Coordinates of C-alpha atoms and ligand atoms in Angstrom, one line a residue:
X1 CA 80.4 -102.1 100.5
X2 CA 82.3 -103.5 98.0
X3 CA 83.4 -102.5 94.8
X4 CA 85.5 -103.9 91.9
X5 CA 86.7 -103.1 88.3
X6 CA 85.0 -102.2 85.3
X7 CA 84.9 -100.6 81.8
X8 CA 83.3 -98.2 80.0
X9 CA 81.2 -96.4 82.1
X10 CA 78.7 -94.9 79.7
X11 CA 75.7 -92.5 80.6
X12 CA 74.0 -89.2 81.8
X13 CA 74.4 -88.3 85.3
X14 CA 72.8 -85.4 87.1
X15 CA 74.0 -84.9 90.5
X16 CA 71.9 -83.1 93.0
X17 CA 71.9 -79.6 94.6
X18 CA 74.8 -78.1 95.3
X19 CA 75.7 -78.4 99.4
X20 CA 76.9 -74.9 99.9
X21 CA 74.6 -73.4 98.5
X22 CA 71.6 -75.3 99.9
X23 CA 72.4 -74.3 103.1
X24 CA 72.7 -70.7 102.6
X25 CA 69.4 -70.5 101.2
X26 CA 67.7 -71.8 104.8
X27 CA 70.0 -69.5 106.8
X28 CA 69.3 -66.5 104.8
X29 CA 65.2 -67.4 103.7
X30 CA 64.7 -67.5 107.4
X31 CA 65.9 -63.6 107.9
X32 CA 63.9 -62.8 105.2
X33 CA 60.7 -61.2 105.5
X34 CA 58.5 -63.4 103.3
X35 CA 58.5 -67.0 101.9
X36 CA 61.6 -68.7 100.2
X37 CA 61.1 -71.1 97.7
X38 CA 64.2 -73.6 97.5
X39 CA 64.2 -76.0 94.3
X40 CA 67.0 -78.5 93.9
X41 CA 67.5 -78.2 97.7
X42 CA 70.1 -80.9 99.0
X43 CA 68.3 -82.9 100.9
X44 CA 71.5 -84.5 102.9
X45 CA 72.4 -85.0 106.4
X46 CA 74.5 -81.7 106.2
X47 CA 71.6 -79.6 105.0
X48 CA 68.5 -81.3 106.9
X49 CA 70.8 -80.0 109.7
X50 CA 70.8 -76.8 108.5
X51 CA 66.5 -76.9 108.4
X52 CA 66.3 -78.7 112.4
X53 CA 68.6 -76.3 113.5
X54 CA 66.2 -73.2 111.8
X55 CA 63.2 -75.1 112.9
X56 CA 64.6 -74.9 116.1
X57 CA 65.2 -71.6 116.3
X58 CA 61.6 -70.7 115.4
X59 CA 61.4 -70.8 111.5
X60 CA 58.8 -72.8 109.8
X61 CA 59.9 -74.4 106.9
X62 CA 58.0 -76.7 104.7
X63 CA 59.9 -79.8 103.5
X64 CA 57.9 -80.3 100.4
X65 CA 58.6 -83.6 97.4
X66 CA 59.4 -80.5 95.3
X67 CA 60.7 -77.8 97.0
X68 CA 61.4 -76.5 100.3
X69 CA 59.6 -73.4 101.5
X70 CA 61.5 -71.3 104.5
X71 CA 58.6 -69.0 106.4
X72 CA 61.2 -65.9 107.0
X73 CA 60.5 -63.8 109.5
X74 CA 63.0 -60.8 109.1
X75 CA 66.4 -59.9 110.8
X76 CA 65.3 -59.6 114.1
X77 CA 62.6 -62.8 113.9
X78 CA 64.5 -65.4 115.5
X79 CA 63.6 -66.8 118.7
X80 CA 65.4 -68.6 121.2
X81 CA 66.0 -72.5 121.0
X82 CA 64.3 -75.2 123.4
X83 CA 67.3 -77.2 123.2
X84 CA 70.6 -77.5 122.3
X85 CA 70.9 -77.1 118.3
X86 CA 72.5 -79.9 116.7
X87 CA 74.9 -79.4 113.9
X88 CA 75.1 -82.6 112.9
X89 CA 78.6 -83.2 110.8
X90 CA 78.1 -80.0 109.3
X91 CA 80.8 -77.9 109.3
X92 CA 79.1 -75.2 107.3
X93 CA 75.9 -75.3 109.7
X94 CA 78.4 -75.0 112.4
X95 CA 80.6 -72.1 111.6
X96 CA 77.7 -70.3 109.6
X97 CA 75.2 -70.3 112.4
X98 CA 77.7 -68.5 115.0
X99 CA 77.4 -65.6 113.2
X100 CA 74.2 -65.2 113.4
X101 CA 73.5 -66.1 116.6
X102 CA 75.8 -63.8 118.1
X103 CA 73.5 -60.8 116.8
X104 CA 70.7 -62.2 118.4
X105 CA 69.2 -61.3 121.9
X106 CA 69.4 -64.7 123.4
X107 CA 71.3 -67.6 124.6
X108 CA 71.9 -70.7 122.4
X109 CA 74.3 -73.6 122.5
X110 CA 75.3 -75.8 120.0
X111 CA 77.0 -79.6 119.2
X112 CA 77.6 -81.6 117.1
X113 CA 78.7 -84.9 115.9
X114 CA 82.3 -86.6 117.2
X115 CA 84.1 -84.7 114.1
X116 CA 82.4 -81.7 114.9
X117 CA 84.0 -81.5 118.4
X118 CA 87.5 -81.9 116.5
X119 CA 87.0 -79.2 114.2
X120 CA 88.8 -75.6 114.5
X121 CA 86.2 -73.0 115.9
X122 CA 88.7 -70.7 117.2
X123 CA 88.9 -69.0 113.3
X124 CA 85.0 -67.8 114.0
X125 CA 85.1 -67.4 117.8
X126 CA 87.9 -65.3 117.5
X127 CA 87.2 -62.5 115.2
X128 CA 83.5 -62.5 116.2
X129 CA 84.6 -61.7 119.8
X130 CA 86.6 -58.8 118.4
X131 CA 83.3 -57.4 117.2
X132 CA 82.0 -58.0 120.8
X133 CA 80.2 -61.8 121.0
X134 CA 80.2 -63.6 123.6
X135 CA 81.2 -67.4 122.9
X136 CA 82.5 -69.8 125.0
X137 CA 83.4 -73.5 123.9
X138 CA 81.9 -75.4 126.5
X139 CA 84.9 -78.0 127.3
X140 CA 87.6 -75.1 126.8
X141 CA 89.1 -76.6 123.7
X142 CA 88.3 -74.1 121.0
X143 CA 85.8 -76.3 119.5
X144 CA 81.7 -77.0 120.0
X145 CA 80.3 -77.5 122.2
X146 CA 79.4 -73.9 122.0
X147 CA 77.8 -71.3 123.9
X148 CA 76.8 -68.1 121.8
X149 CA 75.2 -65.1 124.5
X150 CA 73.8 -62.7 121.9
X151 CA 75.2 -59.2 122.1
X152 CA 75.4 -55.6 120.5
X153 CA 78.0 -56.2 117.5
X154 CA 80.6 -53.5 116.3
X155 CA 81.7 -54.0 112.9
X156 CA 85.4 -54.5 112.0
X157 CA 87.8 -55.2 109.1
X158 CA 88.8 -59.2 109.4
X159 CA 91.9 -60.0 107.9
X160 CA 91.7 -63.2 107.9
X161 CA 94.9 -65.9 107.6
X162 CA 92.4 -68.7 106.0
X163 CA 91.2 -69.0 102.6
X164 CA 87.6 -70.3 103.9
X165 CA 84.2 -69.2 103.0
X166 CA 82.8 -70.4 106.5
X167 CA 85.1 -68.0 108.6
X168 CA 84.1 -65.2 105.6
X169 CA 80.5 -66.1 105.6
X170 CA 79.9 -66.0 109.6
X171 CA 81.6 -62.7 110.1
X172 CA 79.5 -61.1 107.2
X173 CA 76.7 -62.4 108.5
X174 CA 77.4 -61.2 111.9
X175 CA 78.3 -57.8 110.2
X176 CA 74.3 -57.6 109.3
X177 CA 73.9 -57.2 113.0
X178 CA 76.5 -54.8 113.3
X179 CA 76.3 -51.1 113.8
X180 CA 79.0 -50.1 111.2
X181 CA 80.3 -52.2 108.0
X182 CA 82.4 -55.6 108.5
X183 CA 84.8 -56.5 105.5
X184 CA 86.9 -59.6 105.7
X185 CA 90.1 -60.0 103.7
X186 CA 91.2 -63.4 102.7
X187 CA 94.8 -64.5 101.2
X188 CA 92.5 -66.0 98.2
X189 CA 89.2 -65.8 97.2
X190 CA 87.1 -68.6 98.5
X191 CA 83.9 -69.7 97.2
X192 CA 81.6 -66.4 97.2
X193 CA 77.8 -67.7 97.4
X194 CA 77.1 -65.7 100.2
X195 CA 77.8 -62.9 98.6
X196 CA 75.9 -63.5 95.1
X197 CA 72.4 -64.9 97.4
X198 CA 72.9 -62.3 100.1
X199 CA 73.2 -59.3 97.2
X200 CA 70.1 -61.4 95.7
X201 CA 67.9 -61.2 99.3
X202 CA 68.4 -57.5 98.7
X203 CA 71.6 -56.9 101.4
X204 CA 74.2 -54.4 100.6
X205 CA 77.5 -56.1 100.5
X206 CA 80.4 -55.5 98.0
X207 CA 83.4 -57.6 96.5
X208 CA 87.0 -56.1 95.8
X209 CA 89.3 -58.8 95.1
X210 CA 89.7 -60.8 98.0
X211 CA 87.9 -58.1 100.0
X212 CA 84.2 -58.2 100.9
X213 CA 82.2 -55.7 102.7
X214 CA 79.0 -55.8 104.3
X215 CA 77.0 -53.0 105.2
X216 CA 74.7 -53.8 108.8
X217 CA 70.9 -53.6 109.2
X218 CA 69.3 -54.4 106.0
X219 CA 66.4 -55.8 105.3
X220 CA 66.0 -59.6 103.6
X221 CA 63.5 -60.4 100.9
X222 CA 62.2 -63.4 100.4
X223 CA 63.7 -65.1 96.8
X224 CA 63.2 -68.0 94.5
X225 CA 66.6 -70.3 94.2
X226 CA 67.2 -73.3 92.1
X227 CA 70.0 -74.9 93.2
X228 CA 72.5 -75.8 90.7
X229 CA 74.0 -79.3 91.0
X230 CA 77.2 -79.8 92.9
X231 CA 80.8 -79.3 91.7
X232 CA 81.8 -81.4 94.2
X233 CA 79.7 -84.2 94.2
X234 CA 80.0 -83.7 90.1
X235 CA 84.0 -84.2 90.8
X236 CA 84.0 -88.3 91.4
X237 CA 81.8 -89.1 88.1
X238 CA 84.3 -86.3 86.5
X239 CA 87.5 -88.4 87.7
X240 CA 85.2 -91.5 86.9
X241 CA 84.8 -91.1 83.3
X242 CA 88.8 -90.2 83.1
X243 CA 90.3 -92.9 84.5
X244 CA 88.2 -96.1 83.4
X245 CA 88.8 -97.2 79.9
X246 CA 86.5 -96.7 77.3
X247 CA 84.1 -94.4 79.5
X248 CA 81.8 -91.1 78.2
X249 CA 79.5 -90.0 81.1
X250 CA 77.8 -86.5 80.6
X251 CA 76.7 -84.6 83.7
X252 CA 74.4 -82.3 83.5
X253 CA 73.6 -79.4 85.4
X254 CA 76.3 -78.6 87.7
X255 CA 77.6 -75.4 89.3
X256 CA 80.7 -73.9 87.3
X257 CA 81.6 -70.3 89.3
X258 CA 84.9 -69.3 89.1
X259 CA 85.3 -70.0 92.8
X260 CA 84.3 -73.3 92.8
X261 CA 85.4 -74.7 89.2
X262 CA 89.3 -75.6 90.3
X263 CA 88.9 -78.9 89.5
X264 CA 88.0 -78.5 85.7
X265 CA 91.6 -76.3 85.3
X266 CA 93.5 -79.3 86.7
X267 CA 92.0 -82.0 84.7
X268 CA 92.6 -79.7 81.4
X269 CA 95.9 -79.1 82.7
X270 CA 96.2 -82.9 83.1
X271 CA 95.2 -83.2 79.2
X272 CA 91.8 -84.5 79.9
X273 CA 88.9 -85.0 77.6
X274 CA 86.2 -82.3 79.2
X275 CA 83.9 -80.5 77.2
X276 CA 81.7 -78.0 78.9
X277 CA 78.3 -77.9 76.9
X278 CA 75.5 -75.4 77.5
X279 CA 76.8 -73.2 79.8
X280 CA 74.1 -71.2 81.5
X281 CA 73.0 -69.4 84.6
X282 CA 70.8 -70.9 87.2
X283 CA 70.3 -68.6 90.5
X284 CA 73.0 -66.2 89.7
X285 CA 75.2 -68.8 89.5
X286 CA 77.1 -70.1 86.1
X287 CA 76.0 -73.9 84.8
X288 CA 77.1 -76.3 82.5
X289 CA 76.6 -79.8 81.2
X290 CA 80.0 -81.7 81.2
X291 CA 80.9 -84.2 78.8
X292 CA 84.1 -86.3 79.9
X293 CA 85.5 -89.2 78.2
X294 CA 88.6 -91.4 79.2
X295 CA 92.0 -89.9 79.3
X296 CA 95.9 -90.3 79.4
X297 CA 96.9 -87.4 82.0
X298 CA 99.7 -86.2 83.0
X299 CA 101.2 -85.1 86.4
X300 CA 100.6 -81.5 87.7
X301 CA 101.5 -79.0 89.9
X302 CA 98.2 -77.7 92.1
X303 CA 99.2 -74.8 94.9
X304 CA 98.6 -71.1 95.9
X305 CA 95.1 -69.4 95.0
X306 CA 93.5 -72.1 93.5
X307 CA 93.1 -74.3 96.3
X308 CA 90.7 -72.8 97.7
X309 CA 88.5 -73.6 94.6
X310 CA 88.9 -77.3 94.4
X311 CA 89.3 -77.9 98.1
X312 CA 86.9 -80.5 98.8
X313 CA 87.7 -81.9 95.2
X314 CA 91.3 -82.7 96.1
X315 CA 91.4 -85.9 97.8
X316 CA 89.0 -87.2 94.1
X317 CA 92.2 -85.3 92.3
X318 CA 94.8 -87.2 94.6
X319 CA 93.2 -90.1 93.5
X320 CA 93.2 -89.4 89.6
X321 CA 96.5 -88.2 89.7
X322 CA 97.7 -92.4 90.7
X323 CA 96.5 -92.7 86.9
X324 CA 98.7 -90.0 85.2
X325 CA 102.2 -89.8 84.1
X326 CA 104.6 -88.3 86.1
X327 CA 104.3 -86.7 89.3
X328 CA 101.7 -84.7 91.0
X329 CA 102.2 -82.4 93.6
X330 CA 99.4 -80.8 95.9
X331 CA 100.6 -77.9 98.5
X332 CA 99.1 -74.9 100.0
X333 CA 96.7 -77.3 101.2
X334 CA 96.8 -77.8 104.9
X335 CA 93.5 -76.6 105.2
X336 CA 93.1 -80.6 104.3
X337 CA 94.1 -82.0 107.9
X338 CA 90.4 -79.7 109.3
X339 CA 88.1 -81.3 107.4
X340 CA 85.7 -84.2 108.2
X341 CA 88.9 -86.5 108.5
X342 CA 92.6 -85.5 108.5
X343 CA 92.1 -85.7 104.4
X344 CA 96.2 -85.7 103.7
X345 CA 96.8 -88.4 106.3
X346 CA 93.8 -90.6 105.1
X347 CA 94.0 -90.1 101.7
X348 CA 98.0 -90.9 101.6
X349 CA 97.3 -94.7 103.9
X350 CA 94.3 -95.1 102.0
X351 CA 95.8 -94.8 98.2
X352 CA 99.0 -95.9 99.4
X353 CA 97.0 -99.5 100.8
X354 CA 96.1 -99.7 97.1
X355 CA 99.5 -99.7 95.9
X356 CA 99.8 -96.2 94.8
X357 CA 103.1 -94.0 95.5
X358 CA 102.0 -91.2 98.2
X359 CA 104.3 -89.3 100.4
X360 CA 102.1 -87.1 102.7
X361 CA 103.4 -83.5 103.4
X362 CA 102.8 -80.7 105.7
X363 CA 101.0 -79.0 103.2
X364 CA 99.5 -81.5 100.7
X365 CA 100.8 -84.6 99.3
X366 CA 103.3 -86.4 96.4
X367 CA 101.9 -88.2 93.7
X368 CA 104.0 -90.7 91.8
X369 CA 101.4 -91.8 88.8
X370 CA 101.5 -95.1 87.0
X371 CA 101.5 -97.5 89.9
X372 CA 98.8 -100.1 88.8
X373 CA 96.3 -100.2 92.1
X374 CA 94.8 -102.9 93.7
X375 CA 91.9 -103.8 95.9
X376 CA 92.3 -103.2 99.9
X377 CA 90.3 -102.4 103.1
X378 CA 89.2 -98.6 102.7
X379 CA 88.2 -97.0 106.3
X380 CA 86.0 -93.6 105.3
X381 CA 87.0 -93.1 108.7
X382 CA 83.1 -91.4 108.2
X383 CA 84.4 -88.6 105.6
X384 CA 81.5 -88.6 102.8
X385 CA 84.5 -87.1 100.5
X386 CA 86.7 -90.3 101.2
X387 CA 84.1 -93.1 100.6
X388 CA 82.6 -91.3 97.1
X389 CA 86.7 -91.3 96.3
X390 CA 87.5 -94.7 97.0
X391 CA 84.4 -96.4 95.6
X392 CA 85.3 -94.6 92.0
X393 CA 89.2 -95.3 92.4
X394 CA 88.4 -99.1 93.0
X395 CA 86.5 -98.9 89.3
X396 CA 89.7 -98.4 88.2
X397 CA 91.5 -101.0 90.8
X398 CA 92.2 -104.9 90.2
X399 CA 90.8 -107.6 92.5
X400 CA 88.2 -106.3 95.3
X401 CA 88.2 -103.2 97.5
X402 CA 86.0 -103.1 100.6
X403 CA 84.5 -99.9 102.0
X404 CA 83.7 -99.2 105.7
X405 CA 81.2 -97.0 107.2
X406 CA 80.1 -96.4 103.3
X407 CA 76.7 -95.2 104.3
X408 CA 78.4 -91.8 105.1
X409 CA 78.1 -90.9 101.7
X410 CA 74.2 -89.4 103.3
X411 CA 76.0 -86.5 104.2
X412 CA 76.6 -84.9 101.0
X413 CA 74.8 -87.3 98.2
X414 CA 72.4 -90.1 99.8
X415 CA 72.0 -91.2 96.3
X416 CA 75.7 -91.8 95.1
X417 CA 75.9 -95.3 95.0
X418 CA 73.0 -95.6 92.9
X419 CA 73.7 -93.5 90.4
X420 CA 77.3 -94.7 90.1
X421 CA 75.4 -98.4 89.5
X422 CA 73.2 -97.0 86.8
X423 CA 77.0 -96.4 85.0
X424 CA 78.2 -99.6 86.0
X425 CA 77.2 -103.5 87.0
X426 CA 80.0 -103.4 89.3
X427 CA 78.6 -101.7 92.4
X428 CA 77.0 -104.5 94.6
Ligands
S3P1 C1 82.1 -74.6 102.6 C2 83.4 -74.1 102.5 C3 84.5 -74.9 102.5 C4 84.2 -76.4 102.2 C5 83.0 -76.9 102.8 C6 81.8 -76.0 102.5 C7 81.0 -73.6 102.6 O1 85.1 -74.9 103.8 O2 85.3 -77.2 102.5 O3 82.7 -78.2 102.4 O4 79.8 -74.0 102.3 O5 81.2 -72.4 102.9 P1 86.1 -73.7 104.2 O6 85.5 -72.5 103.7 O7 86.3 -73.7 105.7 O8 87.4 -74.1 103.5

């Protein structure tokens, strides 16, 4: 695809479910006793691999126009898999899954796509083998394939050395298995909707801090969610409306919790023009309608217990801060290089192609602002995160900038490309 430079993006945007918490409302719905009704629901690659992989393991769930409907059947109501469950390029599904599954009386083994078997599994297999699974990574490399033999669980404290809400959310849910409480311990608090829709479905689970605490054996009930619209995917028409001239784009109805809203701090920080209008709550979770109009920014500094809460926002921020003054430096970030693509190392050749100033580090990456960008050859490298960041940056890019493997964007947002045209007569 191929996209070129514009002006004045103006218009109302309202970017769909949010991702994270679209999964978690399958997973836990289907150890629910009683039917879940899911509005919003993300219907992206990620999540629809969420629903074959429940469907799979014995759950009926109606994928409605509307709404999605999970058939729960409780705890203990799972049954073992015909085939191999397929994760897709989901992450989340991945890591979430094993924790479950390792309560269970059965066998199951799971894959997923080429990035999948690249990703890090060793931070789940690990401490869900100290509460007694049985897991075994099929081609001995600490990631999926995966084999998950179901076993009696013991519950344990986790201290875990990763900020990451799929390492906390597994063990948790492995902990409802358990036959005494599991608490994990994080170095920062990462995004907690697990907690807020498990507390919701009725489970006994408490938050200290960076602590949370799960008590084993309760008993689900079914629930009504509306999703609220995605940070994340709210992040590129955020960075959108800030760095092409003359722009005002209002999105509406996206996801604000505290654990999630990172990115908002660092564009105020970065002296941008964000309002946050009708904040509200929408399935325990905060909302709000953003306004945000072009900007001059300013360099910042973006490290320790934040990152966590703008983590898949970053490589958009890398990107915006090539349009501020001064220097920007991301660190504490390494969690970066584990992601759908090595994030630091793609983001730094990609920006860096477009004549922007990047030095990658071990941790993050070195912004010099105020380089003028130009067009070039974007690989996605298939990382949904990259292609929505590149397509915006090239708004604000002269001559032409090519996209490959665009189509990724299916992952997270099947409809991004549309409604970035609706803001602009760029996009062909
Ligand atoms: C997610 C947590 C984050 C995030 C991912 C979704 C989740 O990963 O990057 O896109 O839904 O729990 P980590 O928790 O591993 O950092």
């Amino acid at each position: 695809m191929i996209f070129t430079r514009t002006t004045a993006l103006k218009g109302t945007v309202t970017v769909p479910g949010d991702k994270s918490i679209s999964h978690r409302s399958i997973m836990f719905g289907a150890l629910s006793n009683g039917t879940t009704r899911v509005t919003n629901f993300l219907k992206g690659a990620d999540c629809l691999s969420t629903i074959d992989c429940f469907r799979n393991l014995g759950i009926q769930i109606d994928d409605n126009p509307d709404e999605i409907l999970i058939h729960g059947k409780g705890l203990h109501g799972l049954s073992a898999p015909k085939r191999m469950l397929d994760t897709g390029n989901s992450g989340t599904t991945t890591r979430l899954i094993c924790g479950i599954l390792a309560g269970q009386d059965f066998t199951t083994e799971l894959n997923g796509d080429a990035s999948i078997q690249t990703r890090p599994m060793k931070r789940i297999t690990e401490p869900l083998s100290q509460m007694g699974a049985h897991i075994t990574s099929l081609k001995n490399n600490d990631c999926a394939p995966l084999r998950i033999e179901g076993a009696p669980l013991h519950g344990i404290h986790y201290v875990s050395p990763v900020a990451s809400a799929q390492v906390k959310s597994c063990i948790l849910l492995a902990g409802l298995y358990a036959d005494c409480p599991t608490s994990v311990t994080e170095p920062y608090l990462s995004r907690n909707h697990s907690e807020i829709m498990l507390r919701h479905f009725g489970v006994d689970l408490k938050s200290k801090g960076v602590t949370a605490t799960i008590q084993p054996g309760a008993e689900l009930f079914a629930q009504d969610i509306q999703v609220p619209g995605d940070i994340s995917s709210a992040a590129y028409f955020i960075a959108a409306g800030l760095m092409v001239p003359d722009s005002e784009i209002l999105i509406r109805n996206v996801g604000i919790n505290p654990t999630r809203n990172g990115m908002l701090k660092v564009c105020q920080d970065m002296g941008a023009d964000l309002t946050l209008l009708n904040v509200r709550e929408a399935g325990g979770e905060p909302v709000a309608d953003l306004l945000v109009r072009h900007s001059s920014l300013r360099g910042v500094t973006i490290g320790g217990a934040i990152i966590p809460t703008l983590i898949d926002e970053l490589p958009m921020i890398a990107a915006l801060a090539c349009f501020a003054e001064g220097t920007t430096i991301i660190k504490d970030a390494q969690e970066l290089k584990v992601k759908e693509s090595n994030r630091i190392e793609v983001m730094a050749v990609n920006l860096n192609a477009m004549g922007a100033c990047v030095t990658a580090t071990e941790d993050g990456m070195i912004i010099e602002g105020g380089h003028p960008l130009h067009g070039a050859v974007i690989d996605s490298r298939l990382d949904h995160r990259i292609a929505m960041t590149f397509a915006v940056t090239a708004l604000a890019a002269d001559g032409e900038t090519r996209i490959q493997g665009a189509d990724c964007v299916r992952i997270s947002y099947p409809g991004f490309y549309k409604d970035l045209e609706k803001l602009t007569a760029n996009c062909c």
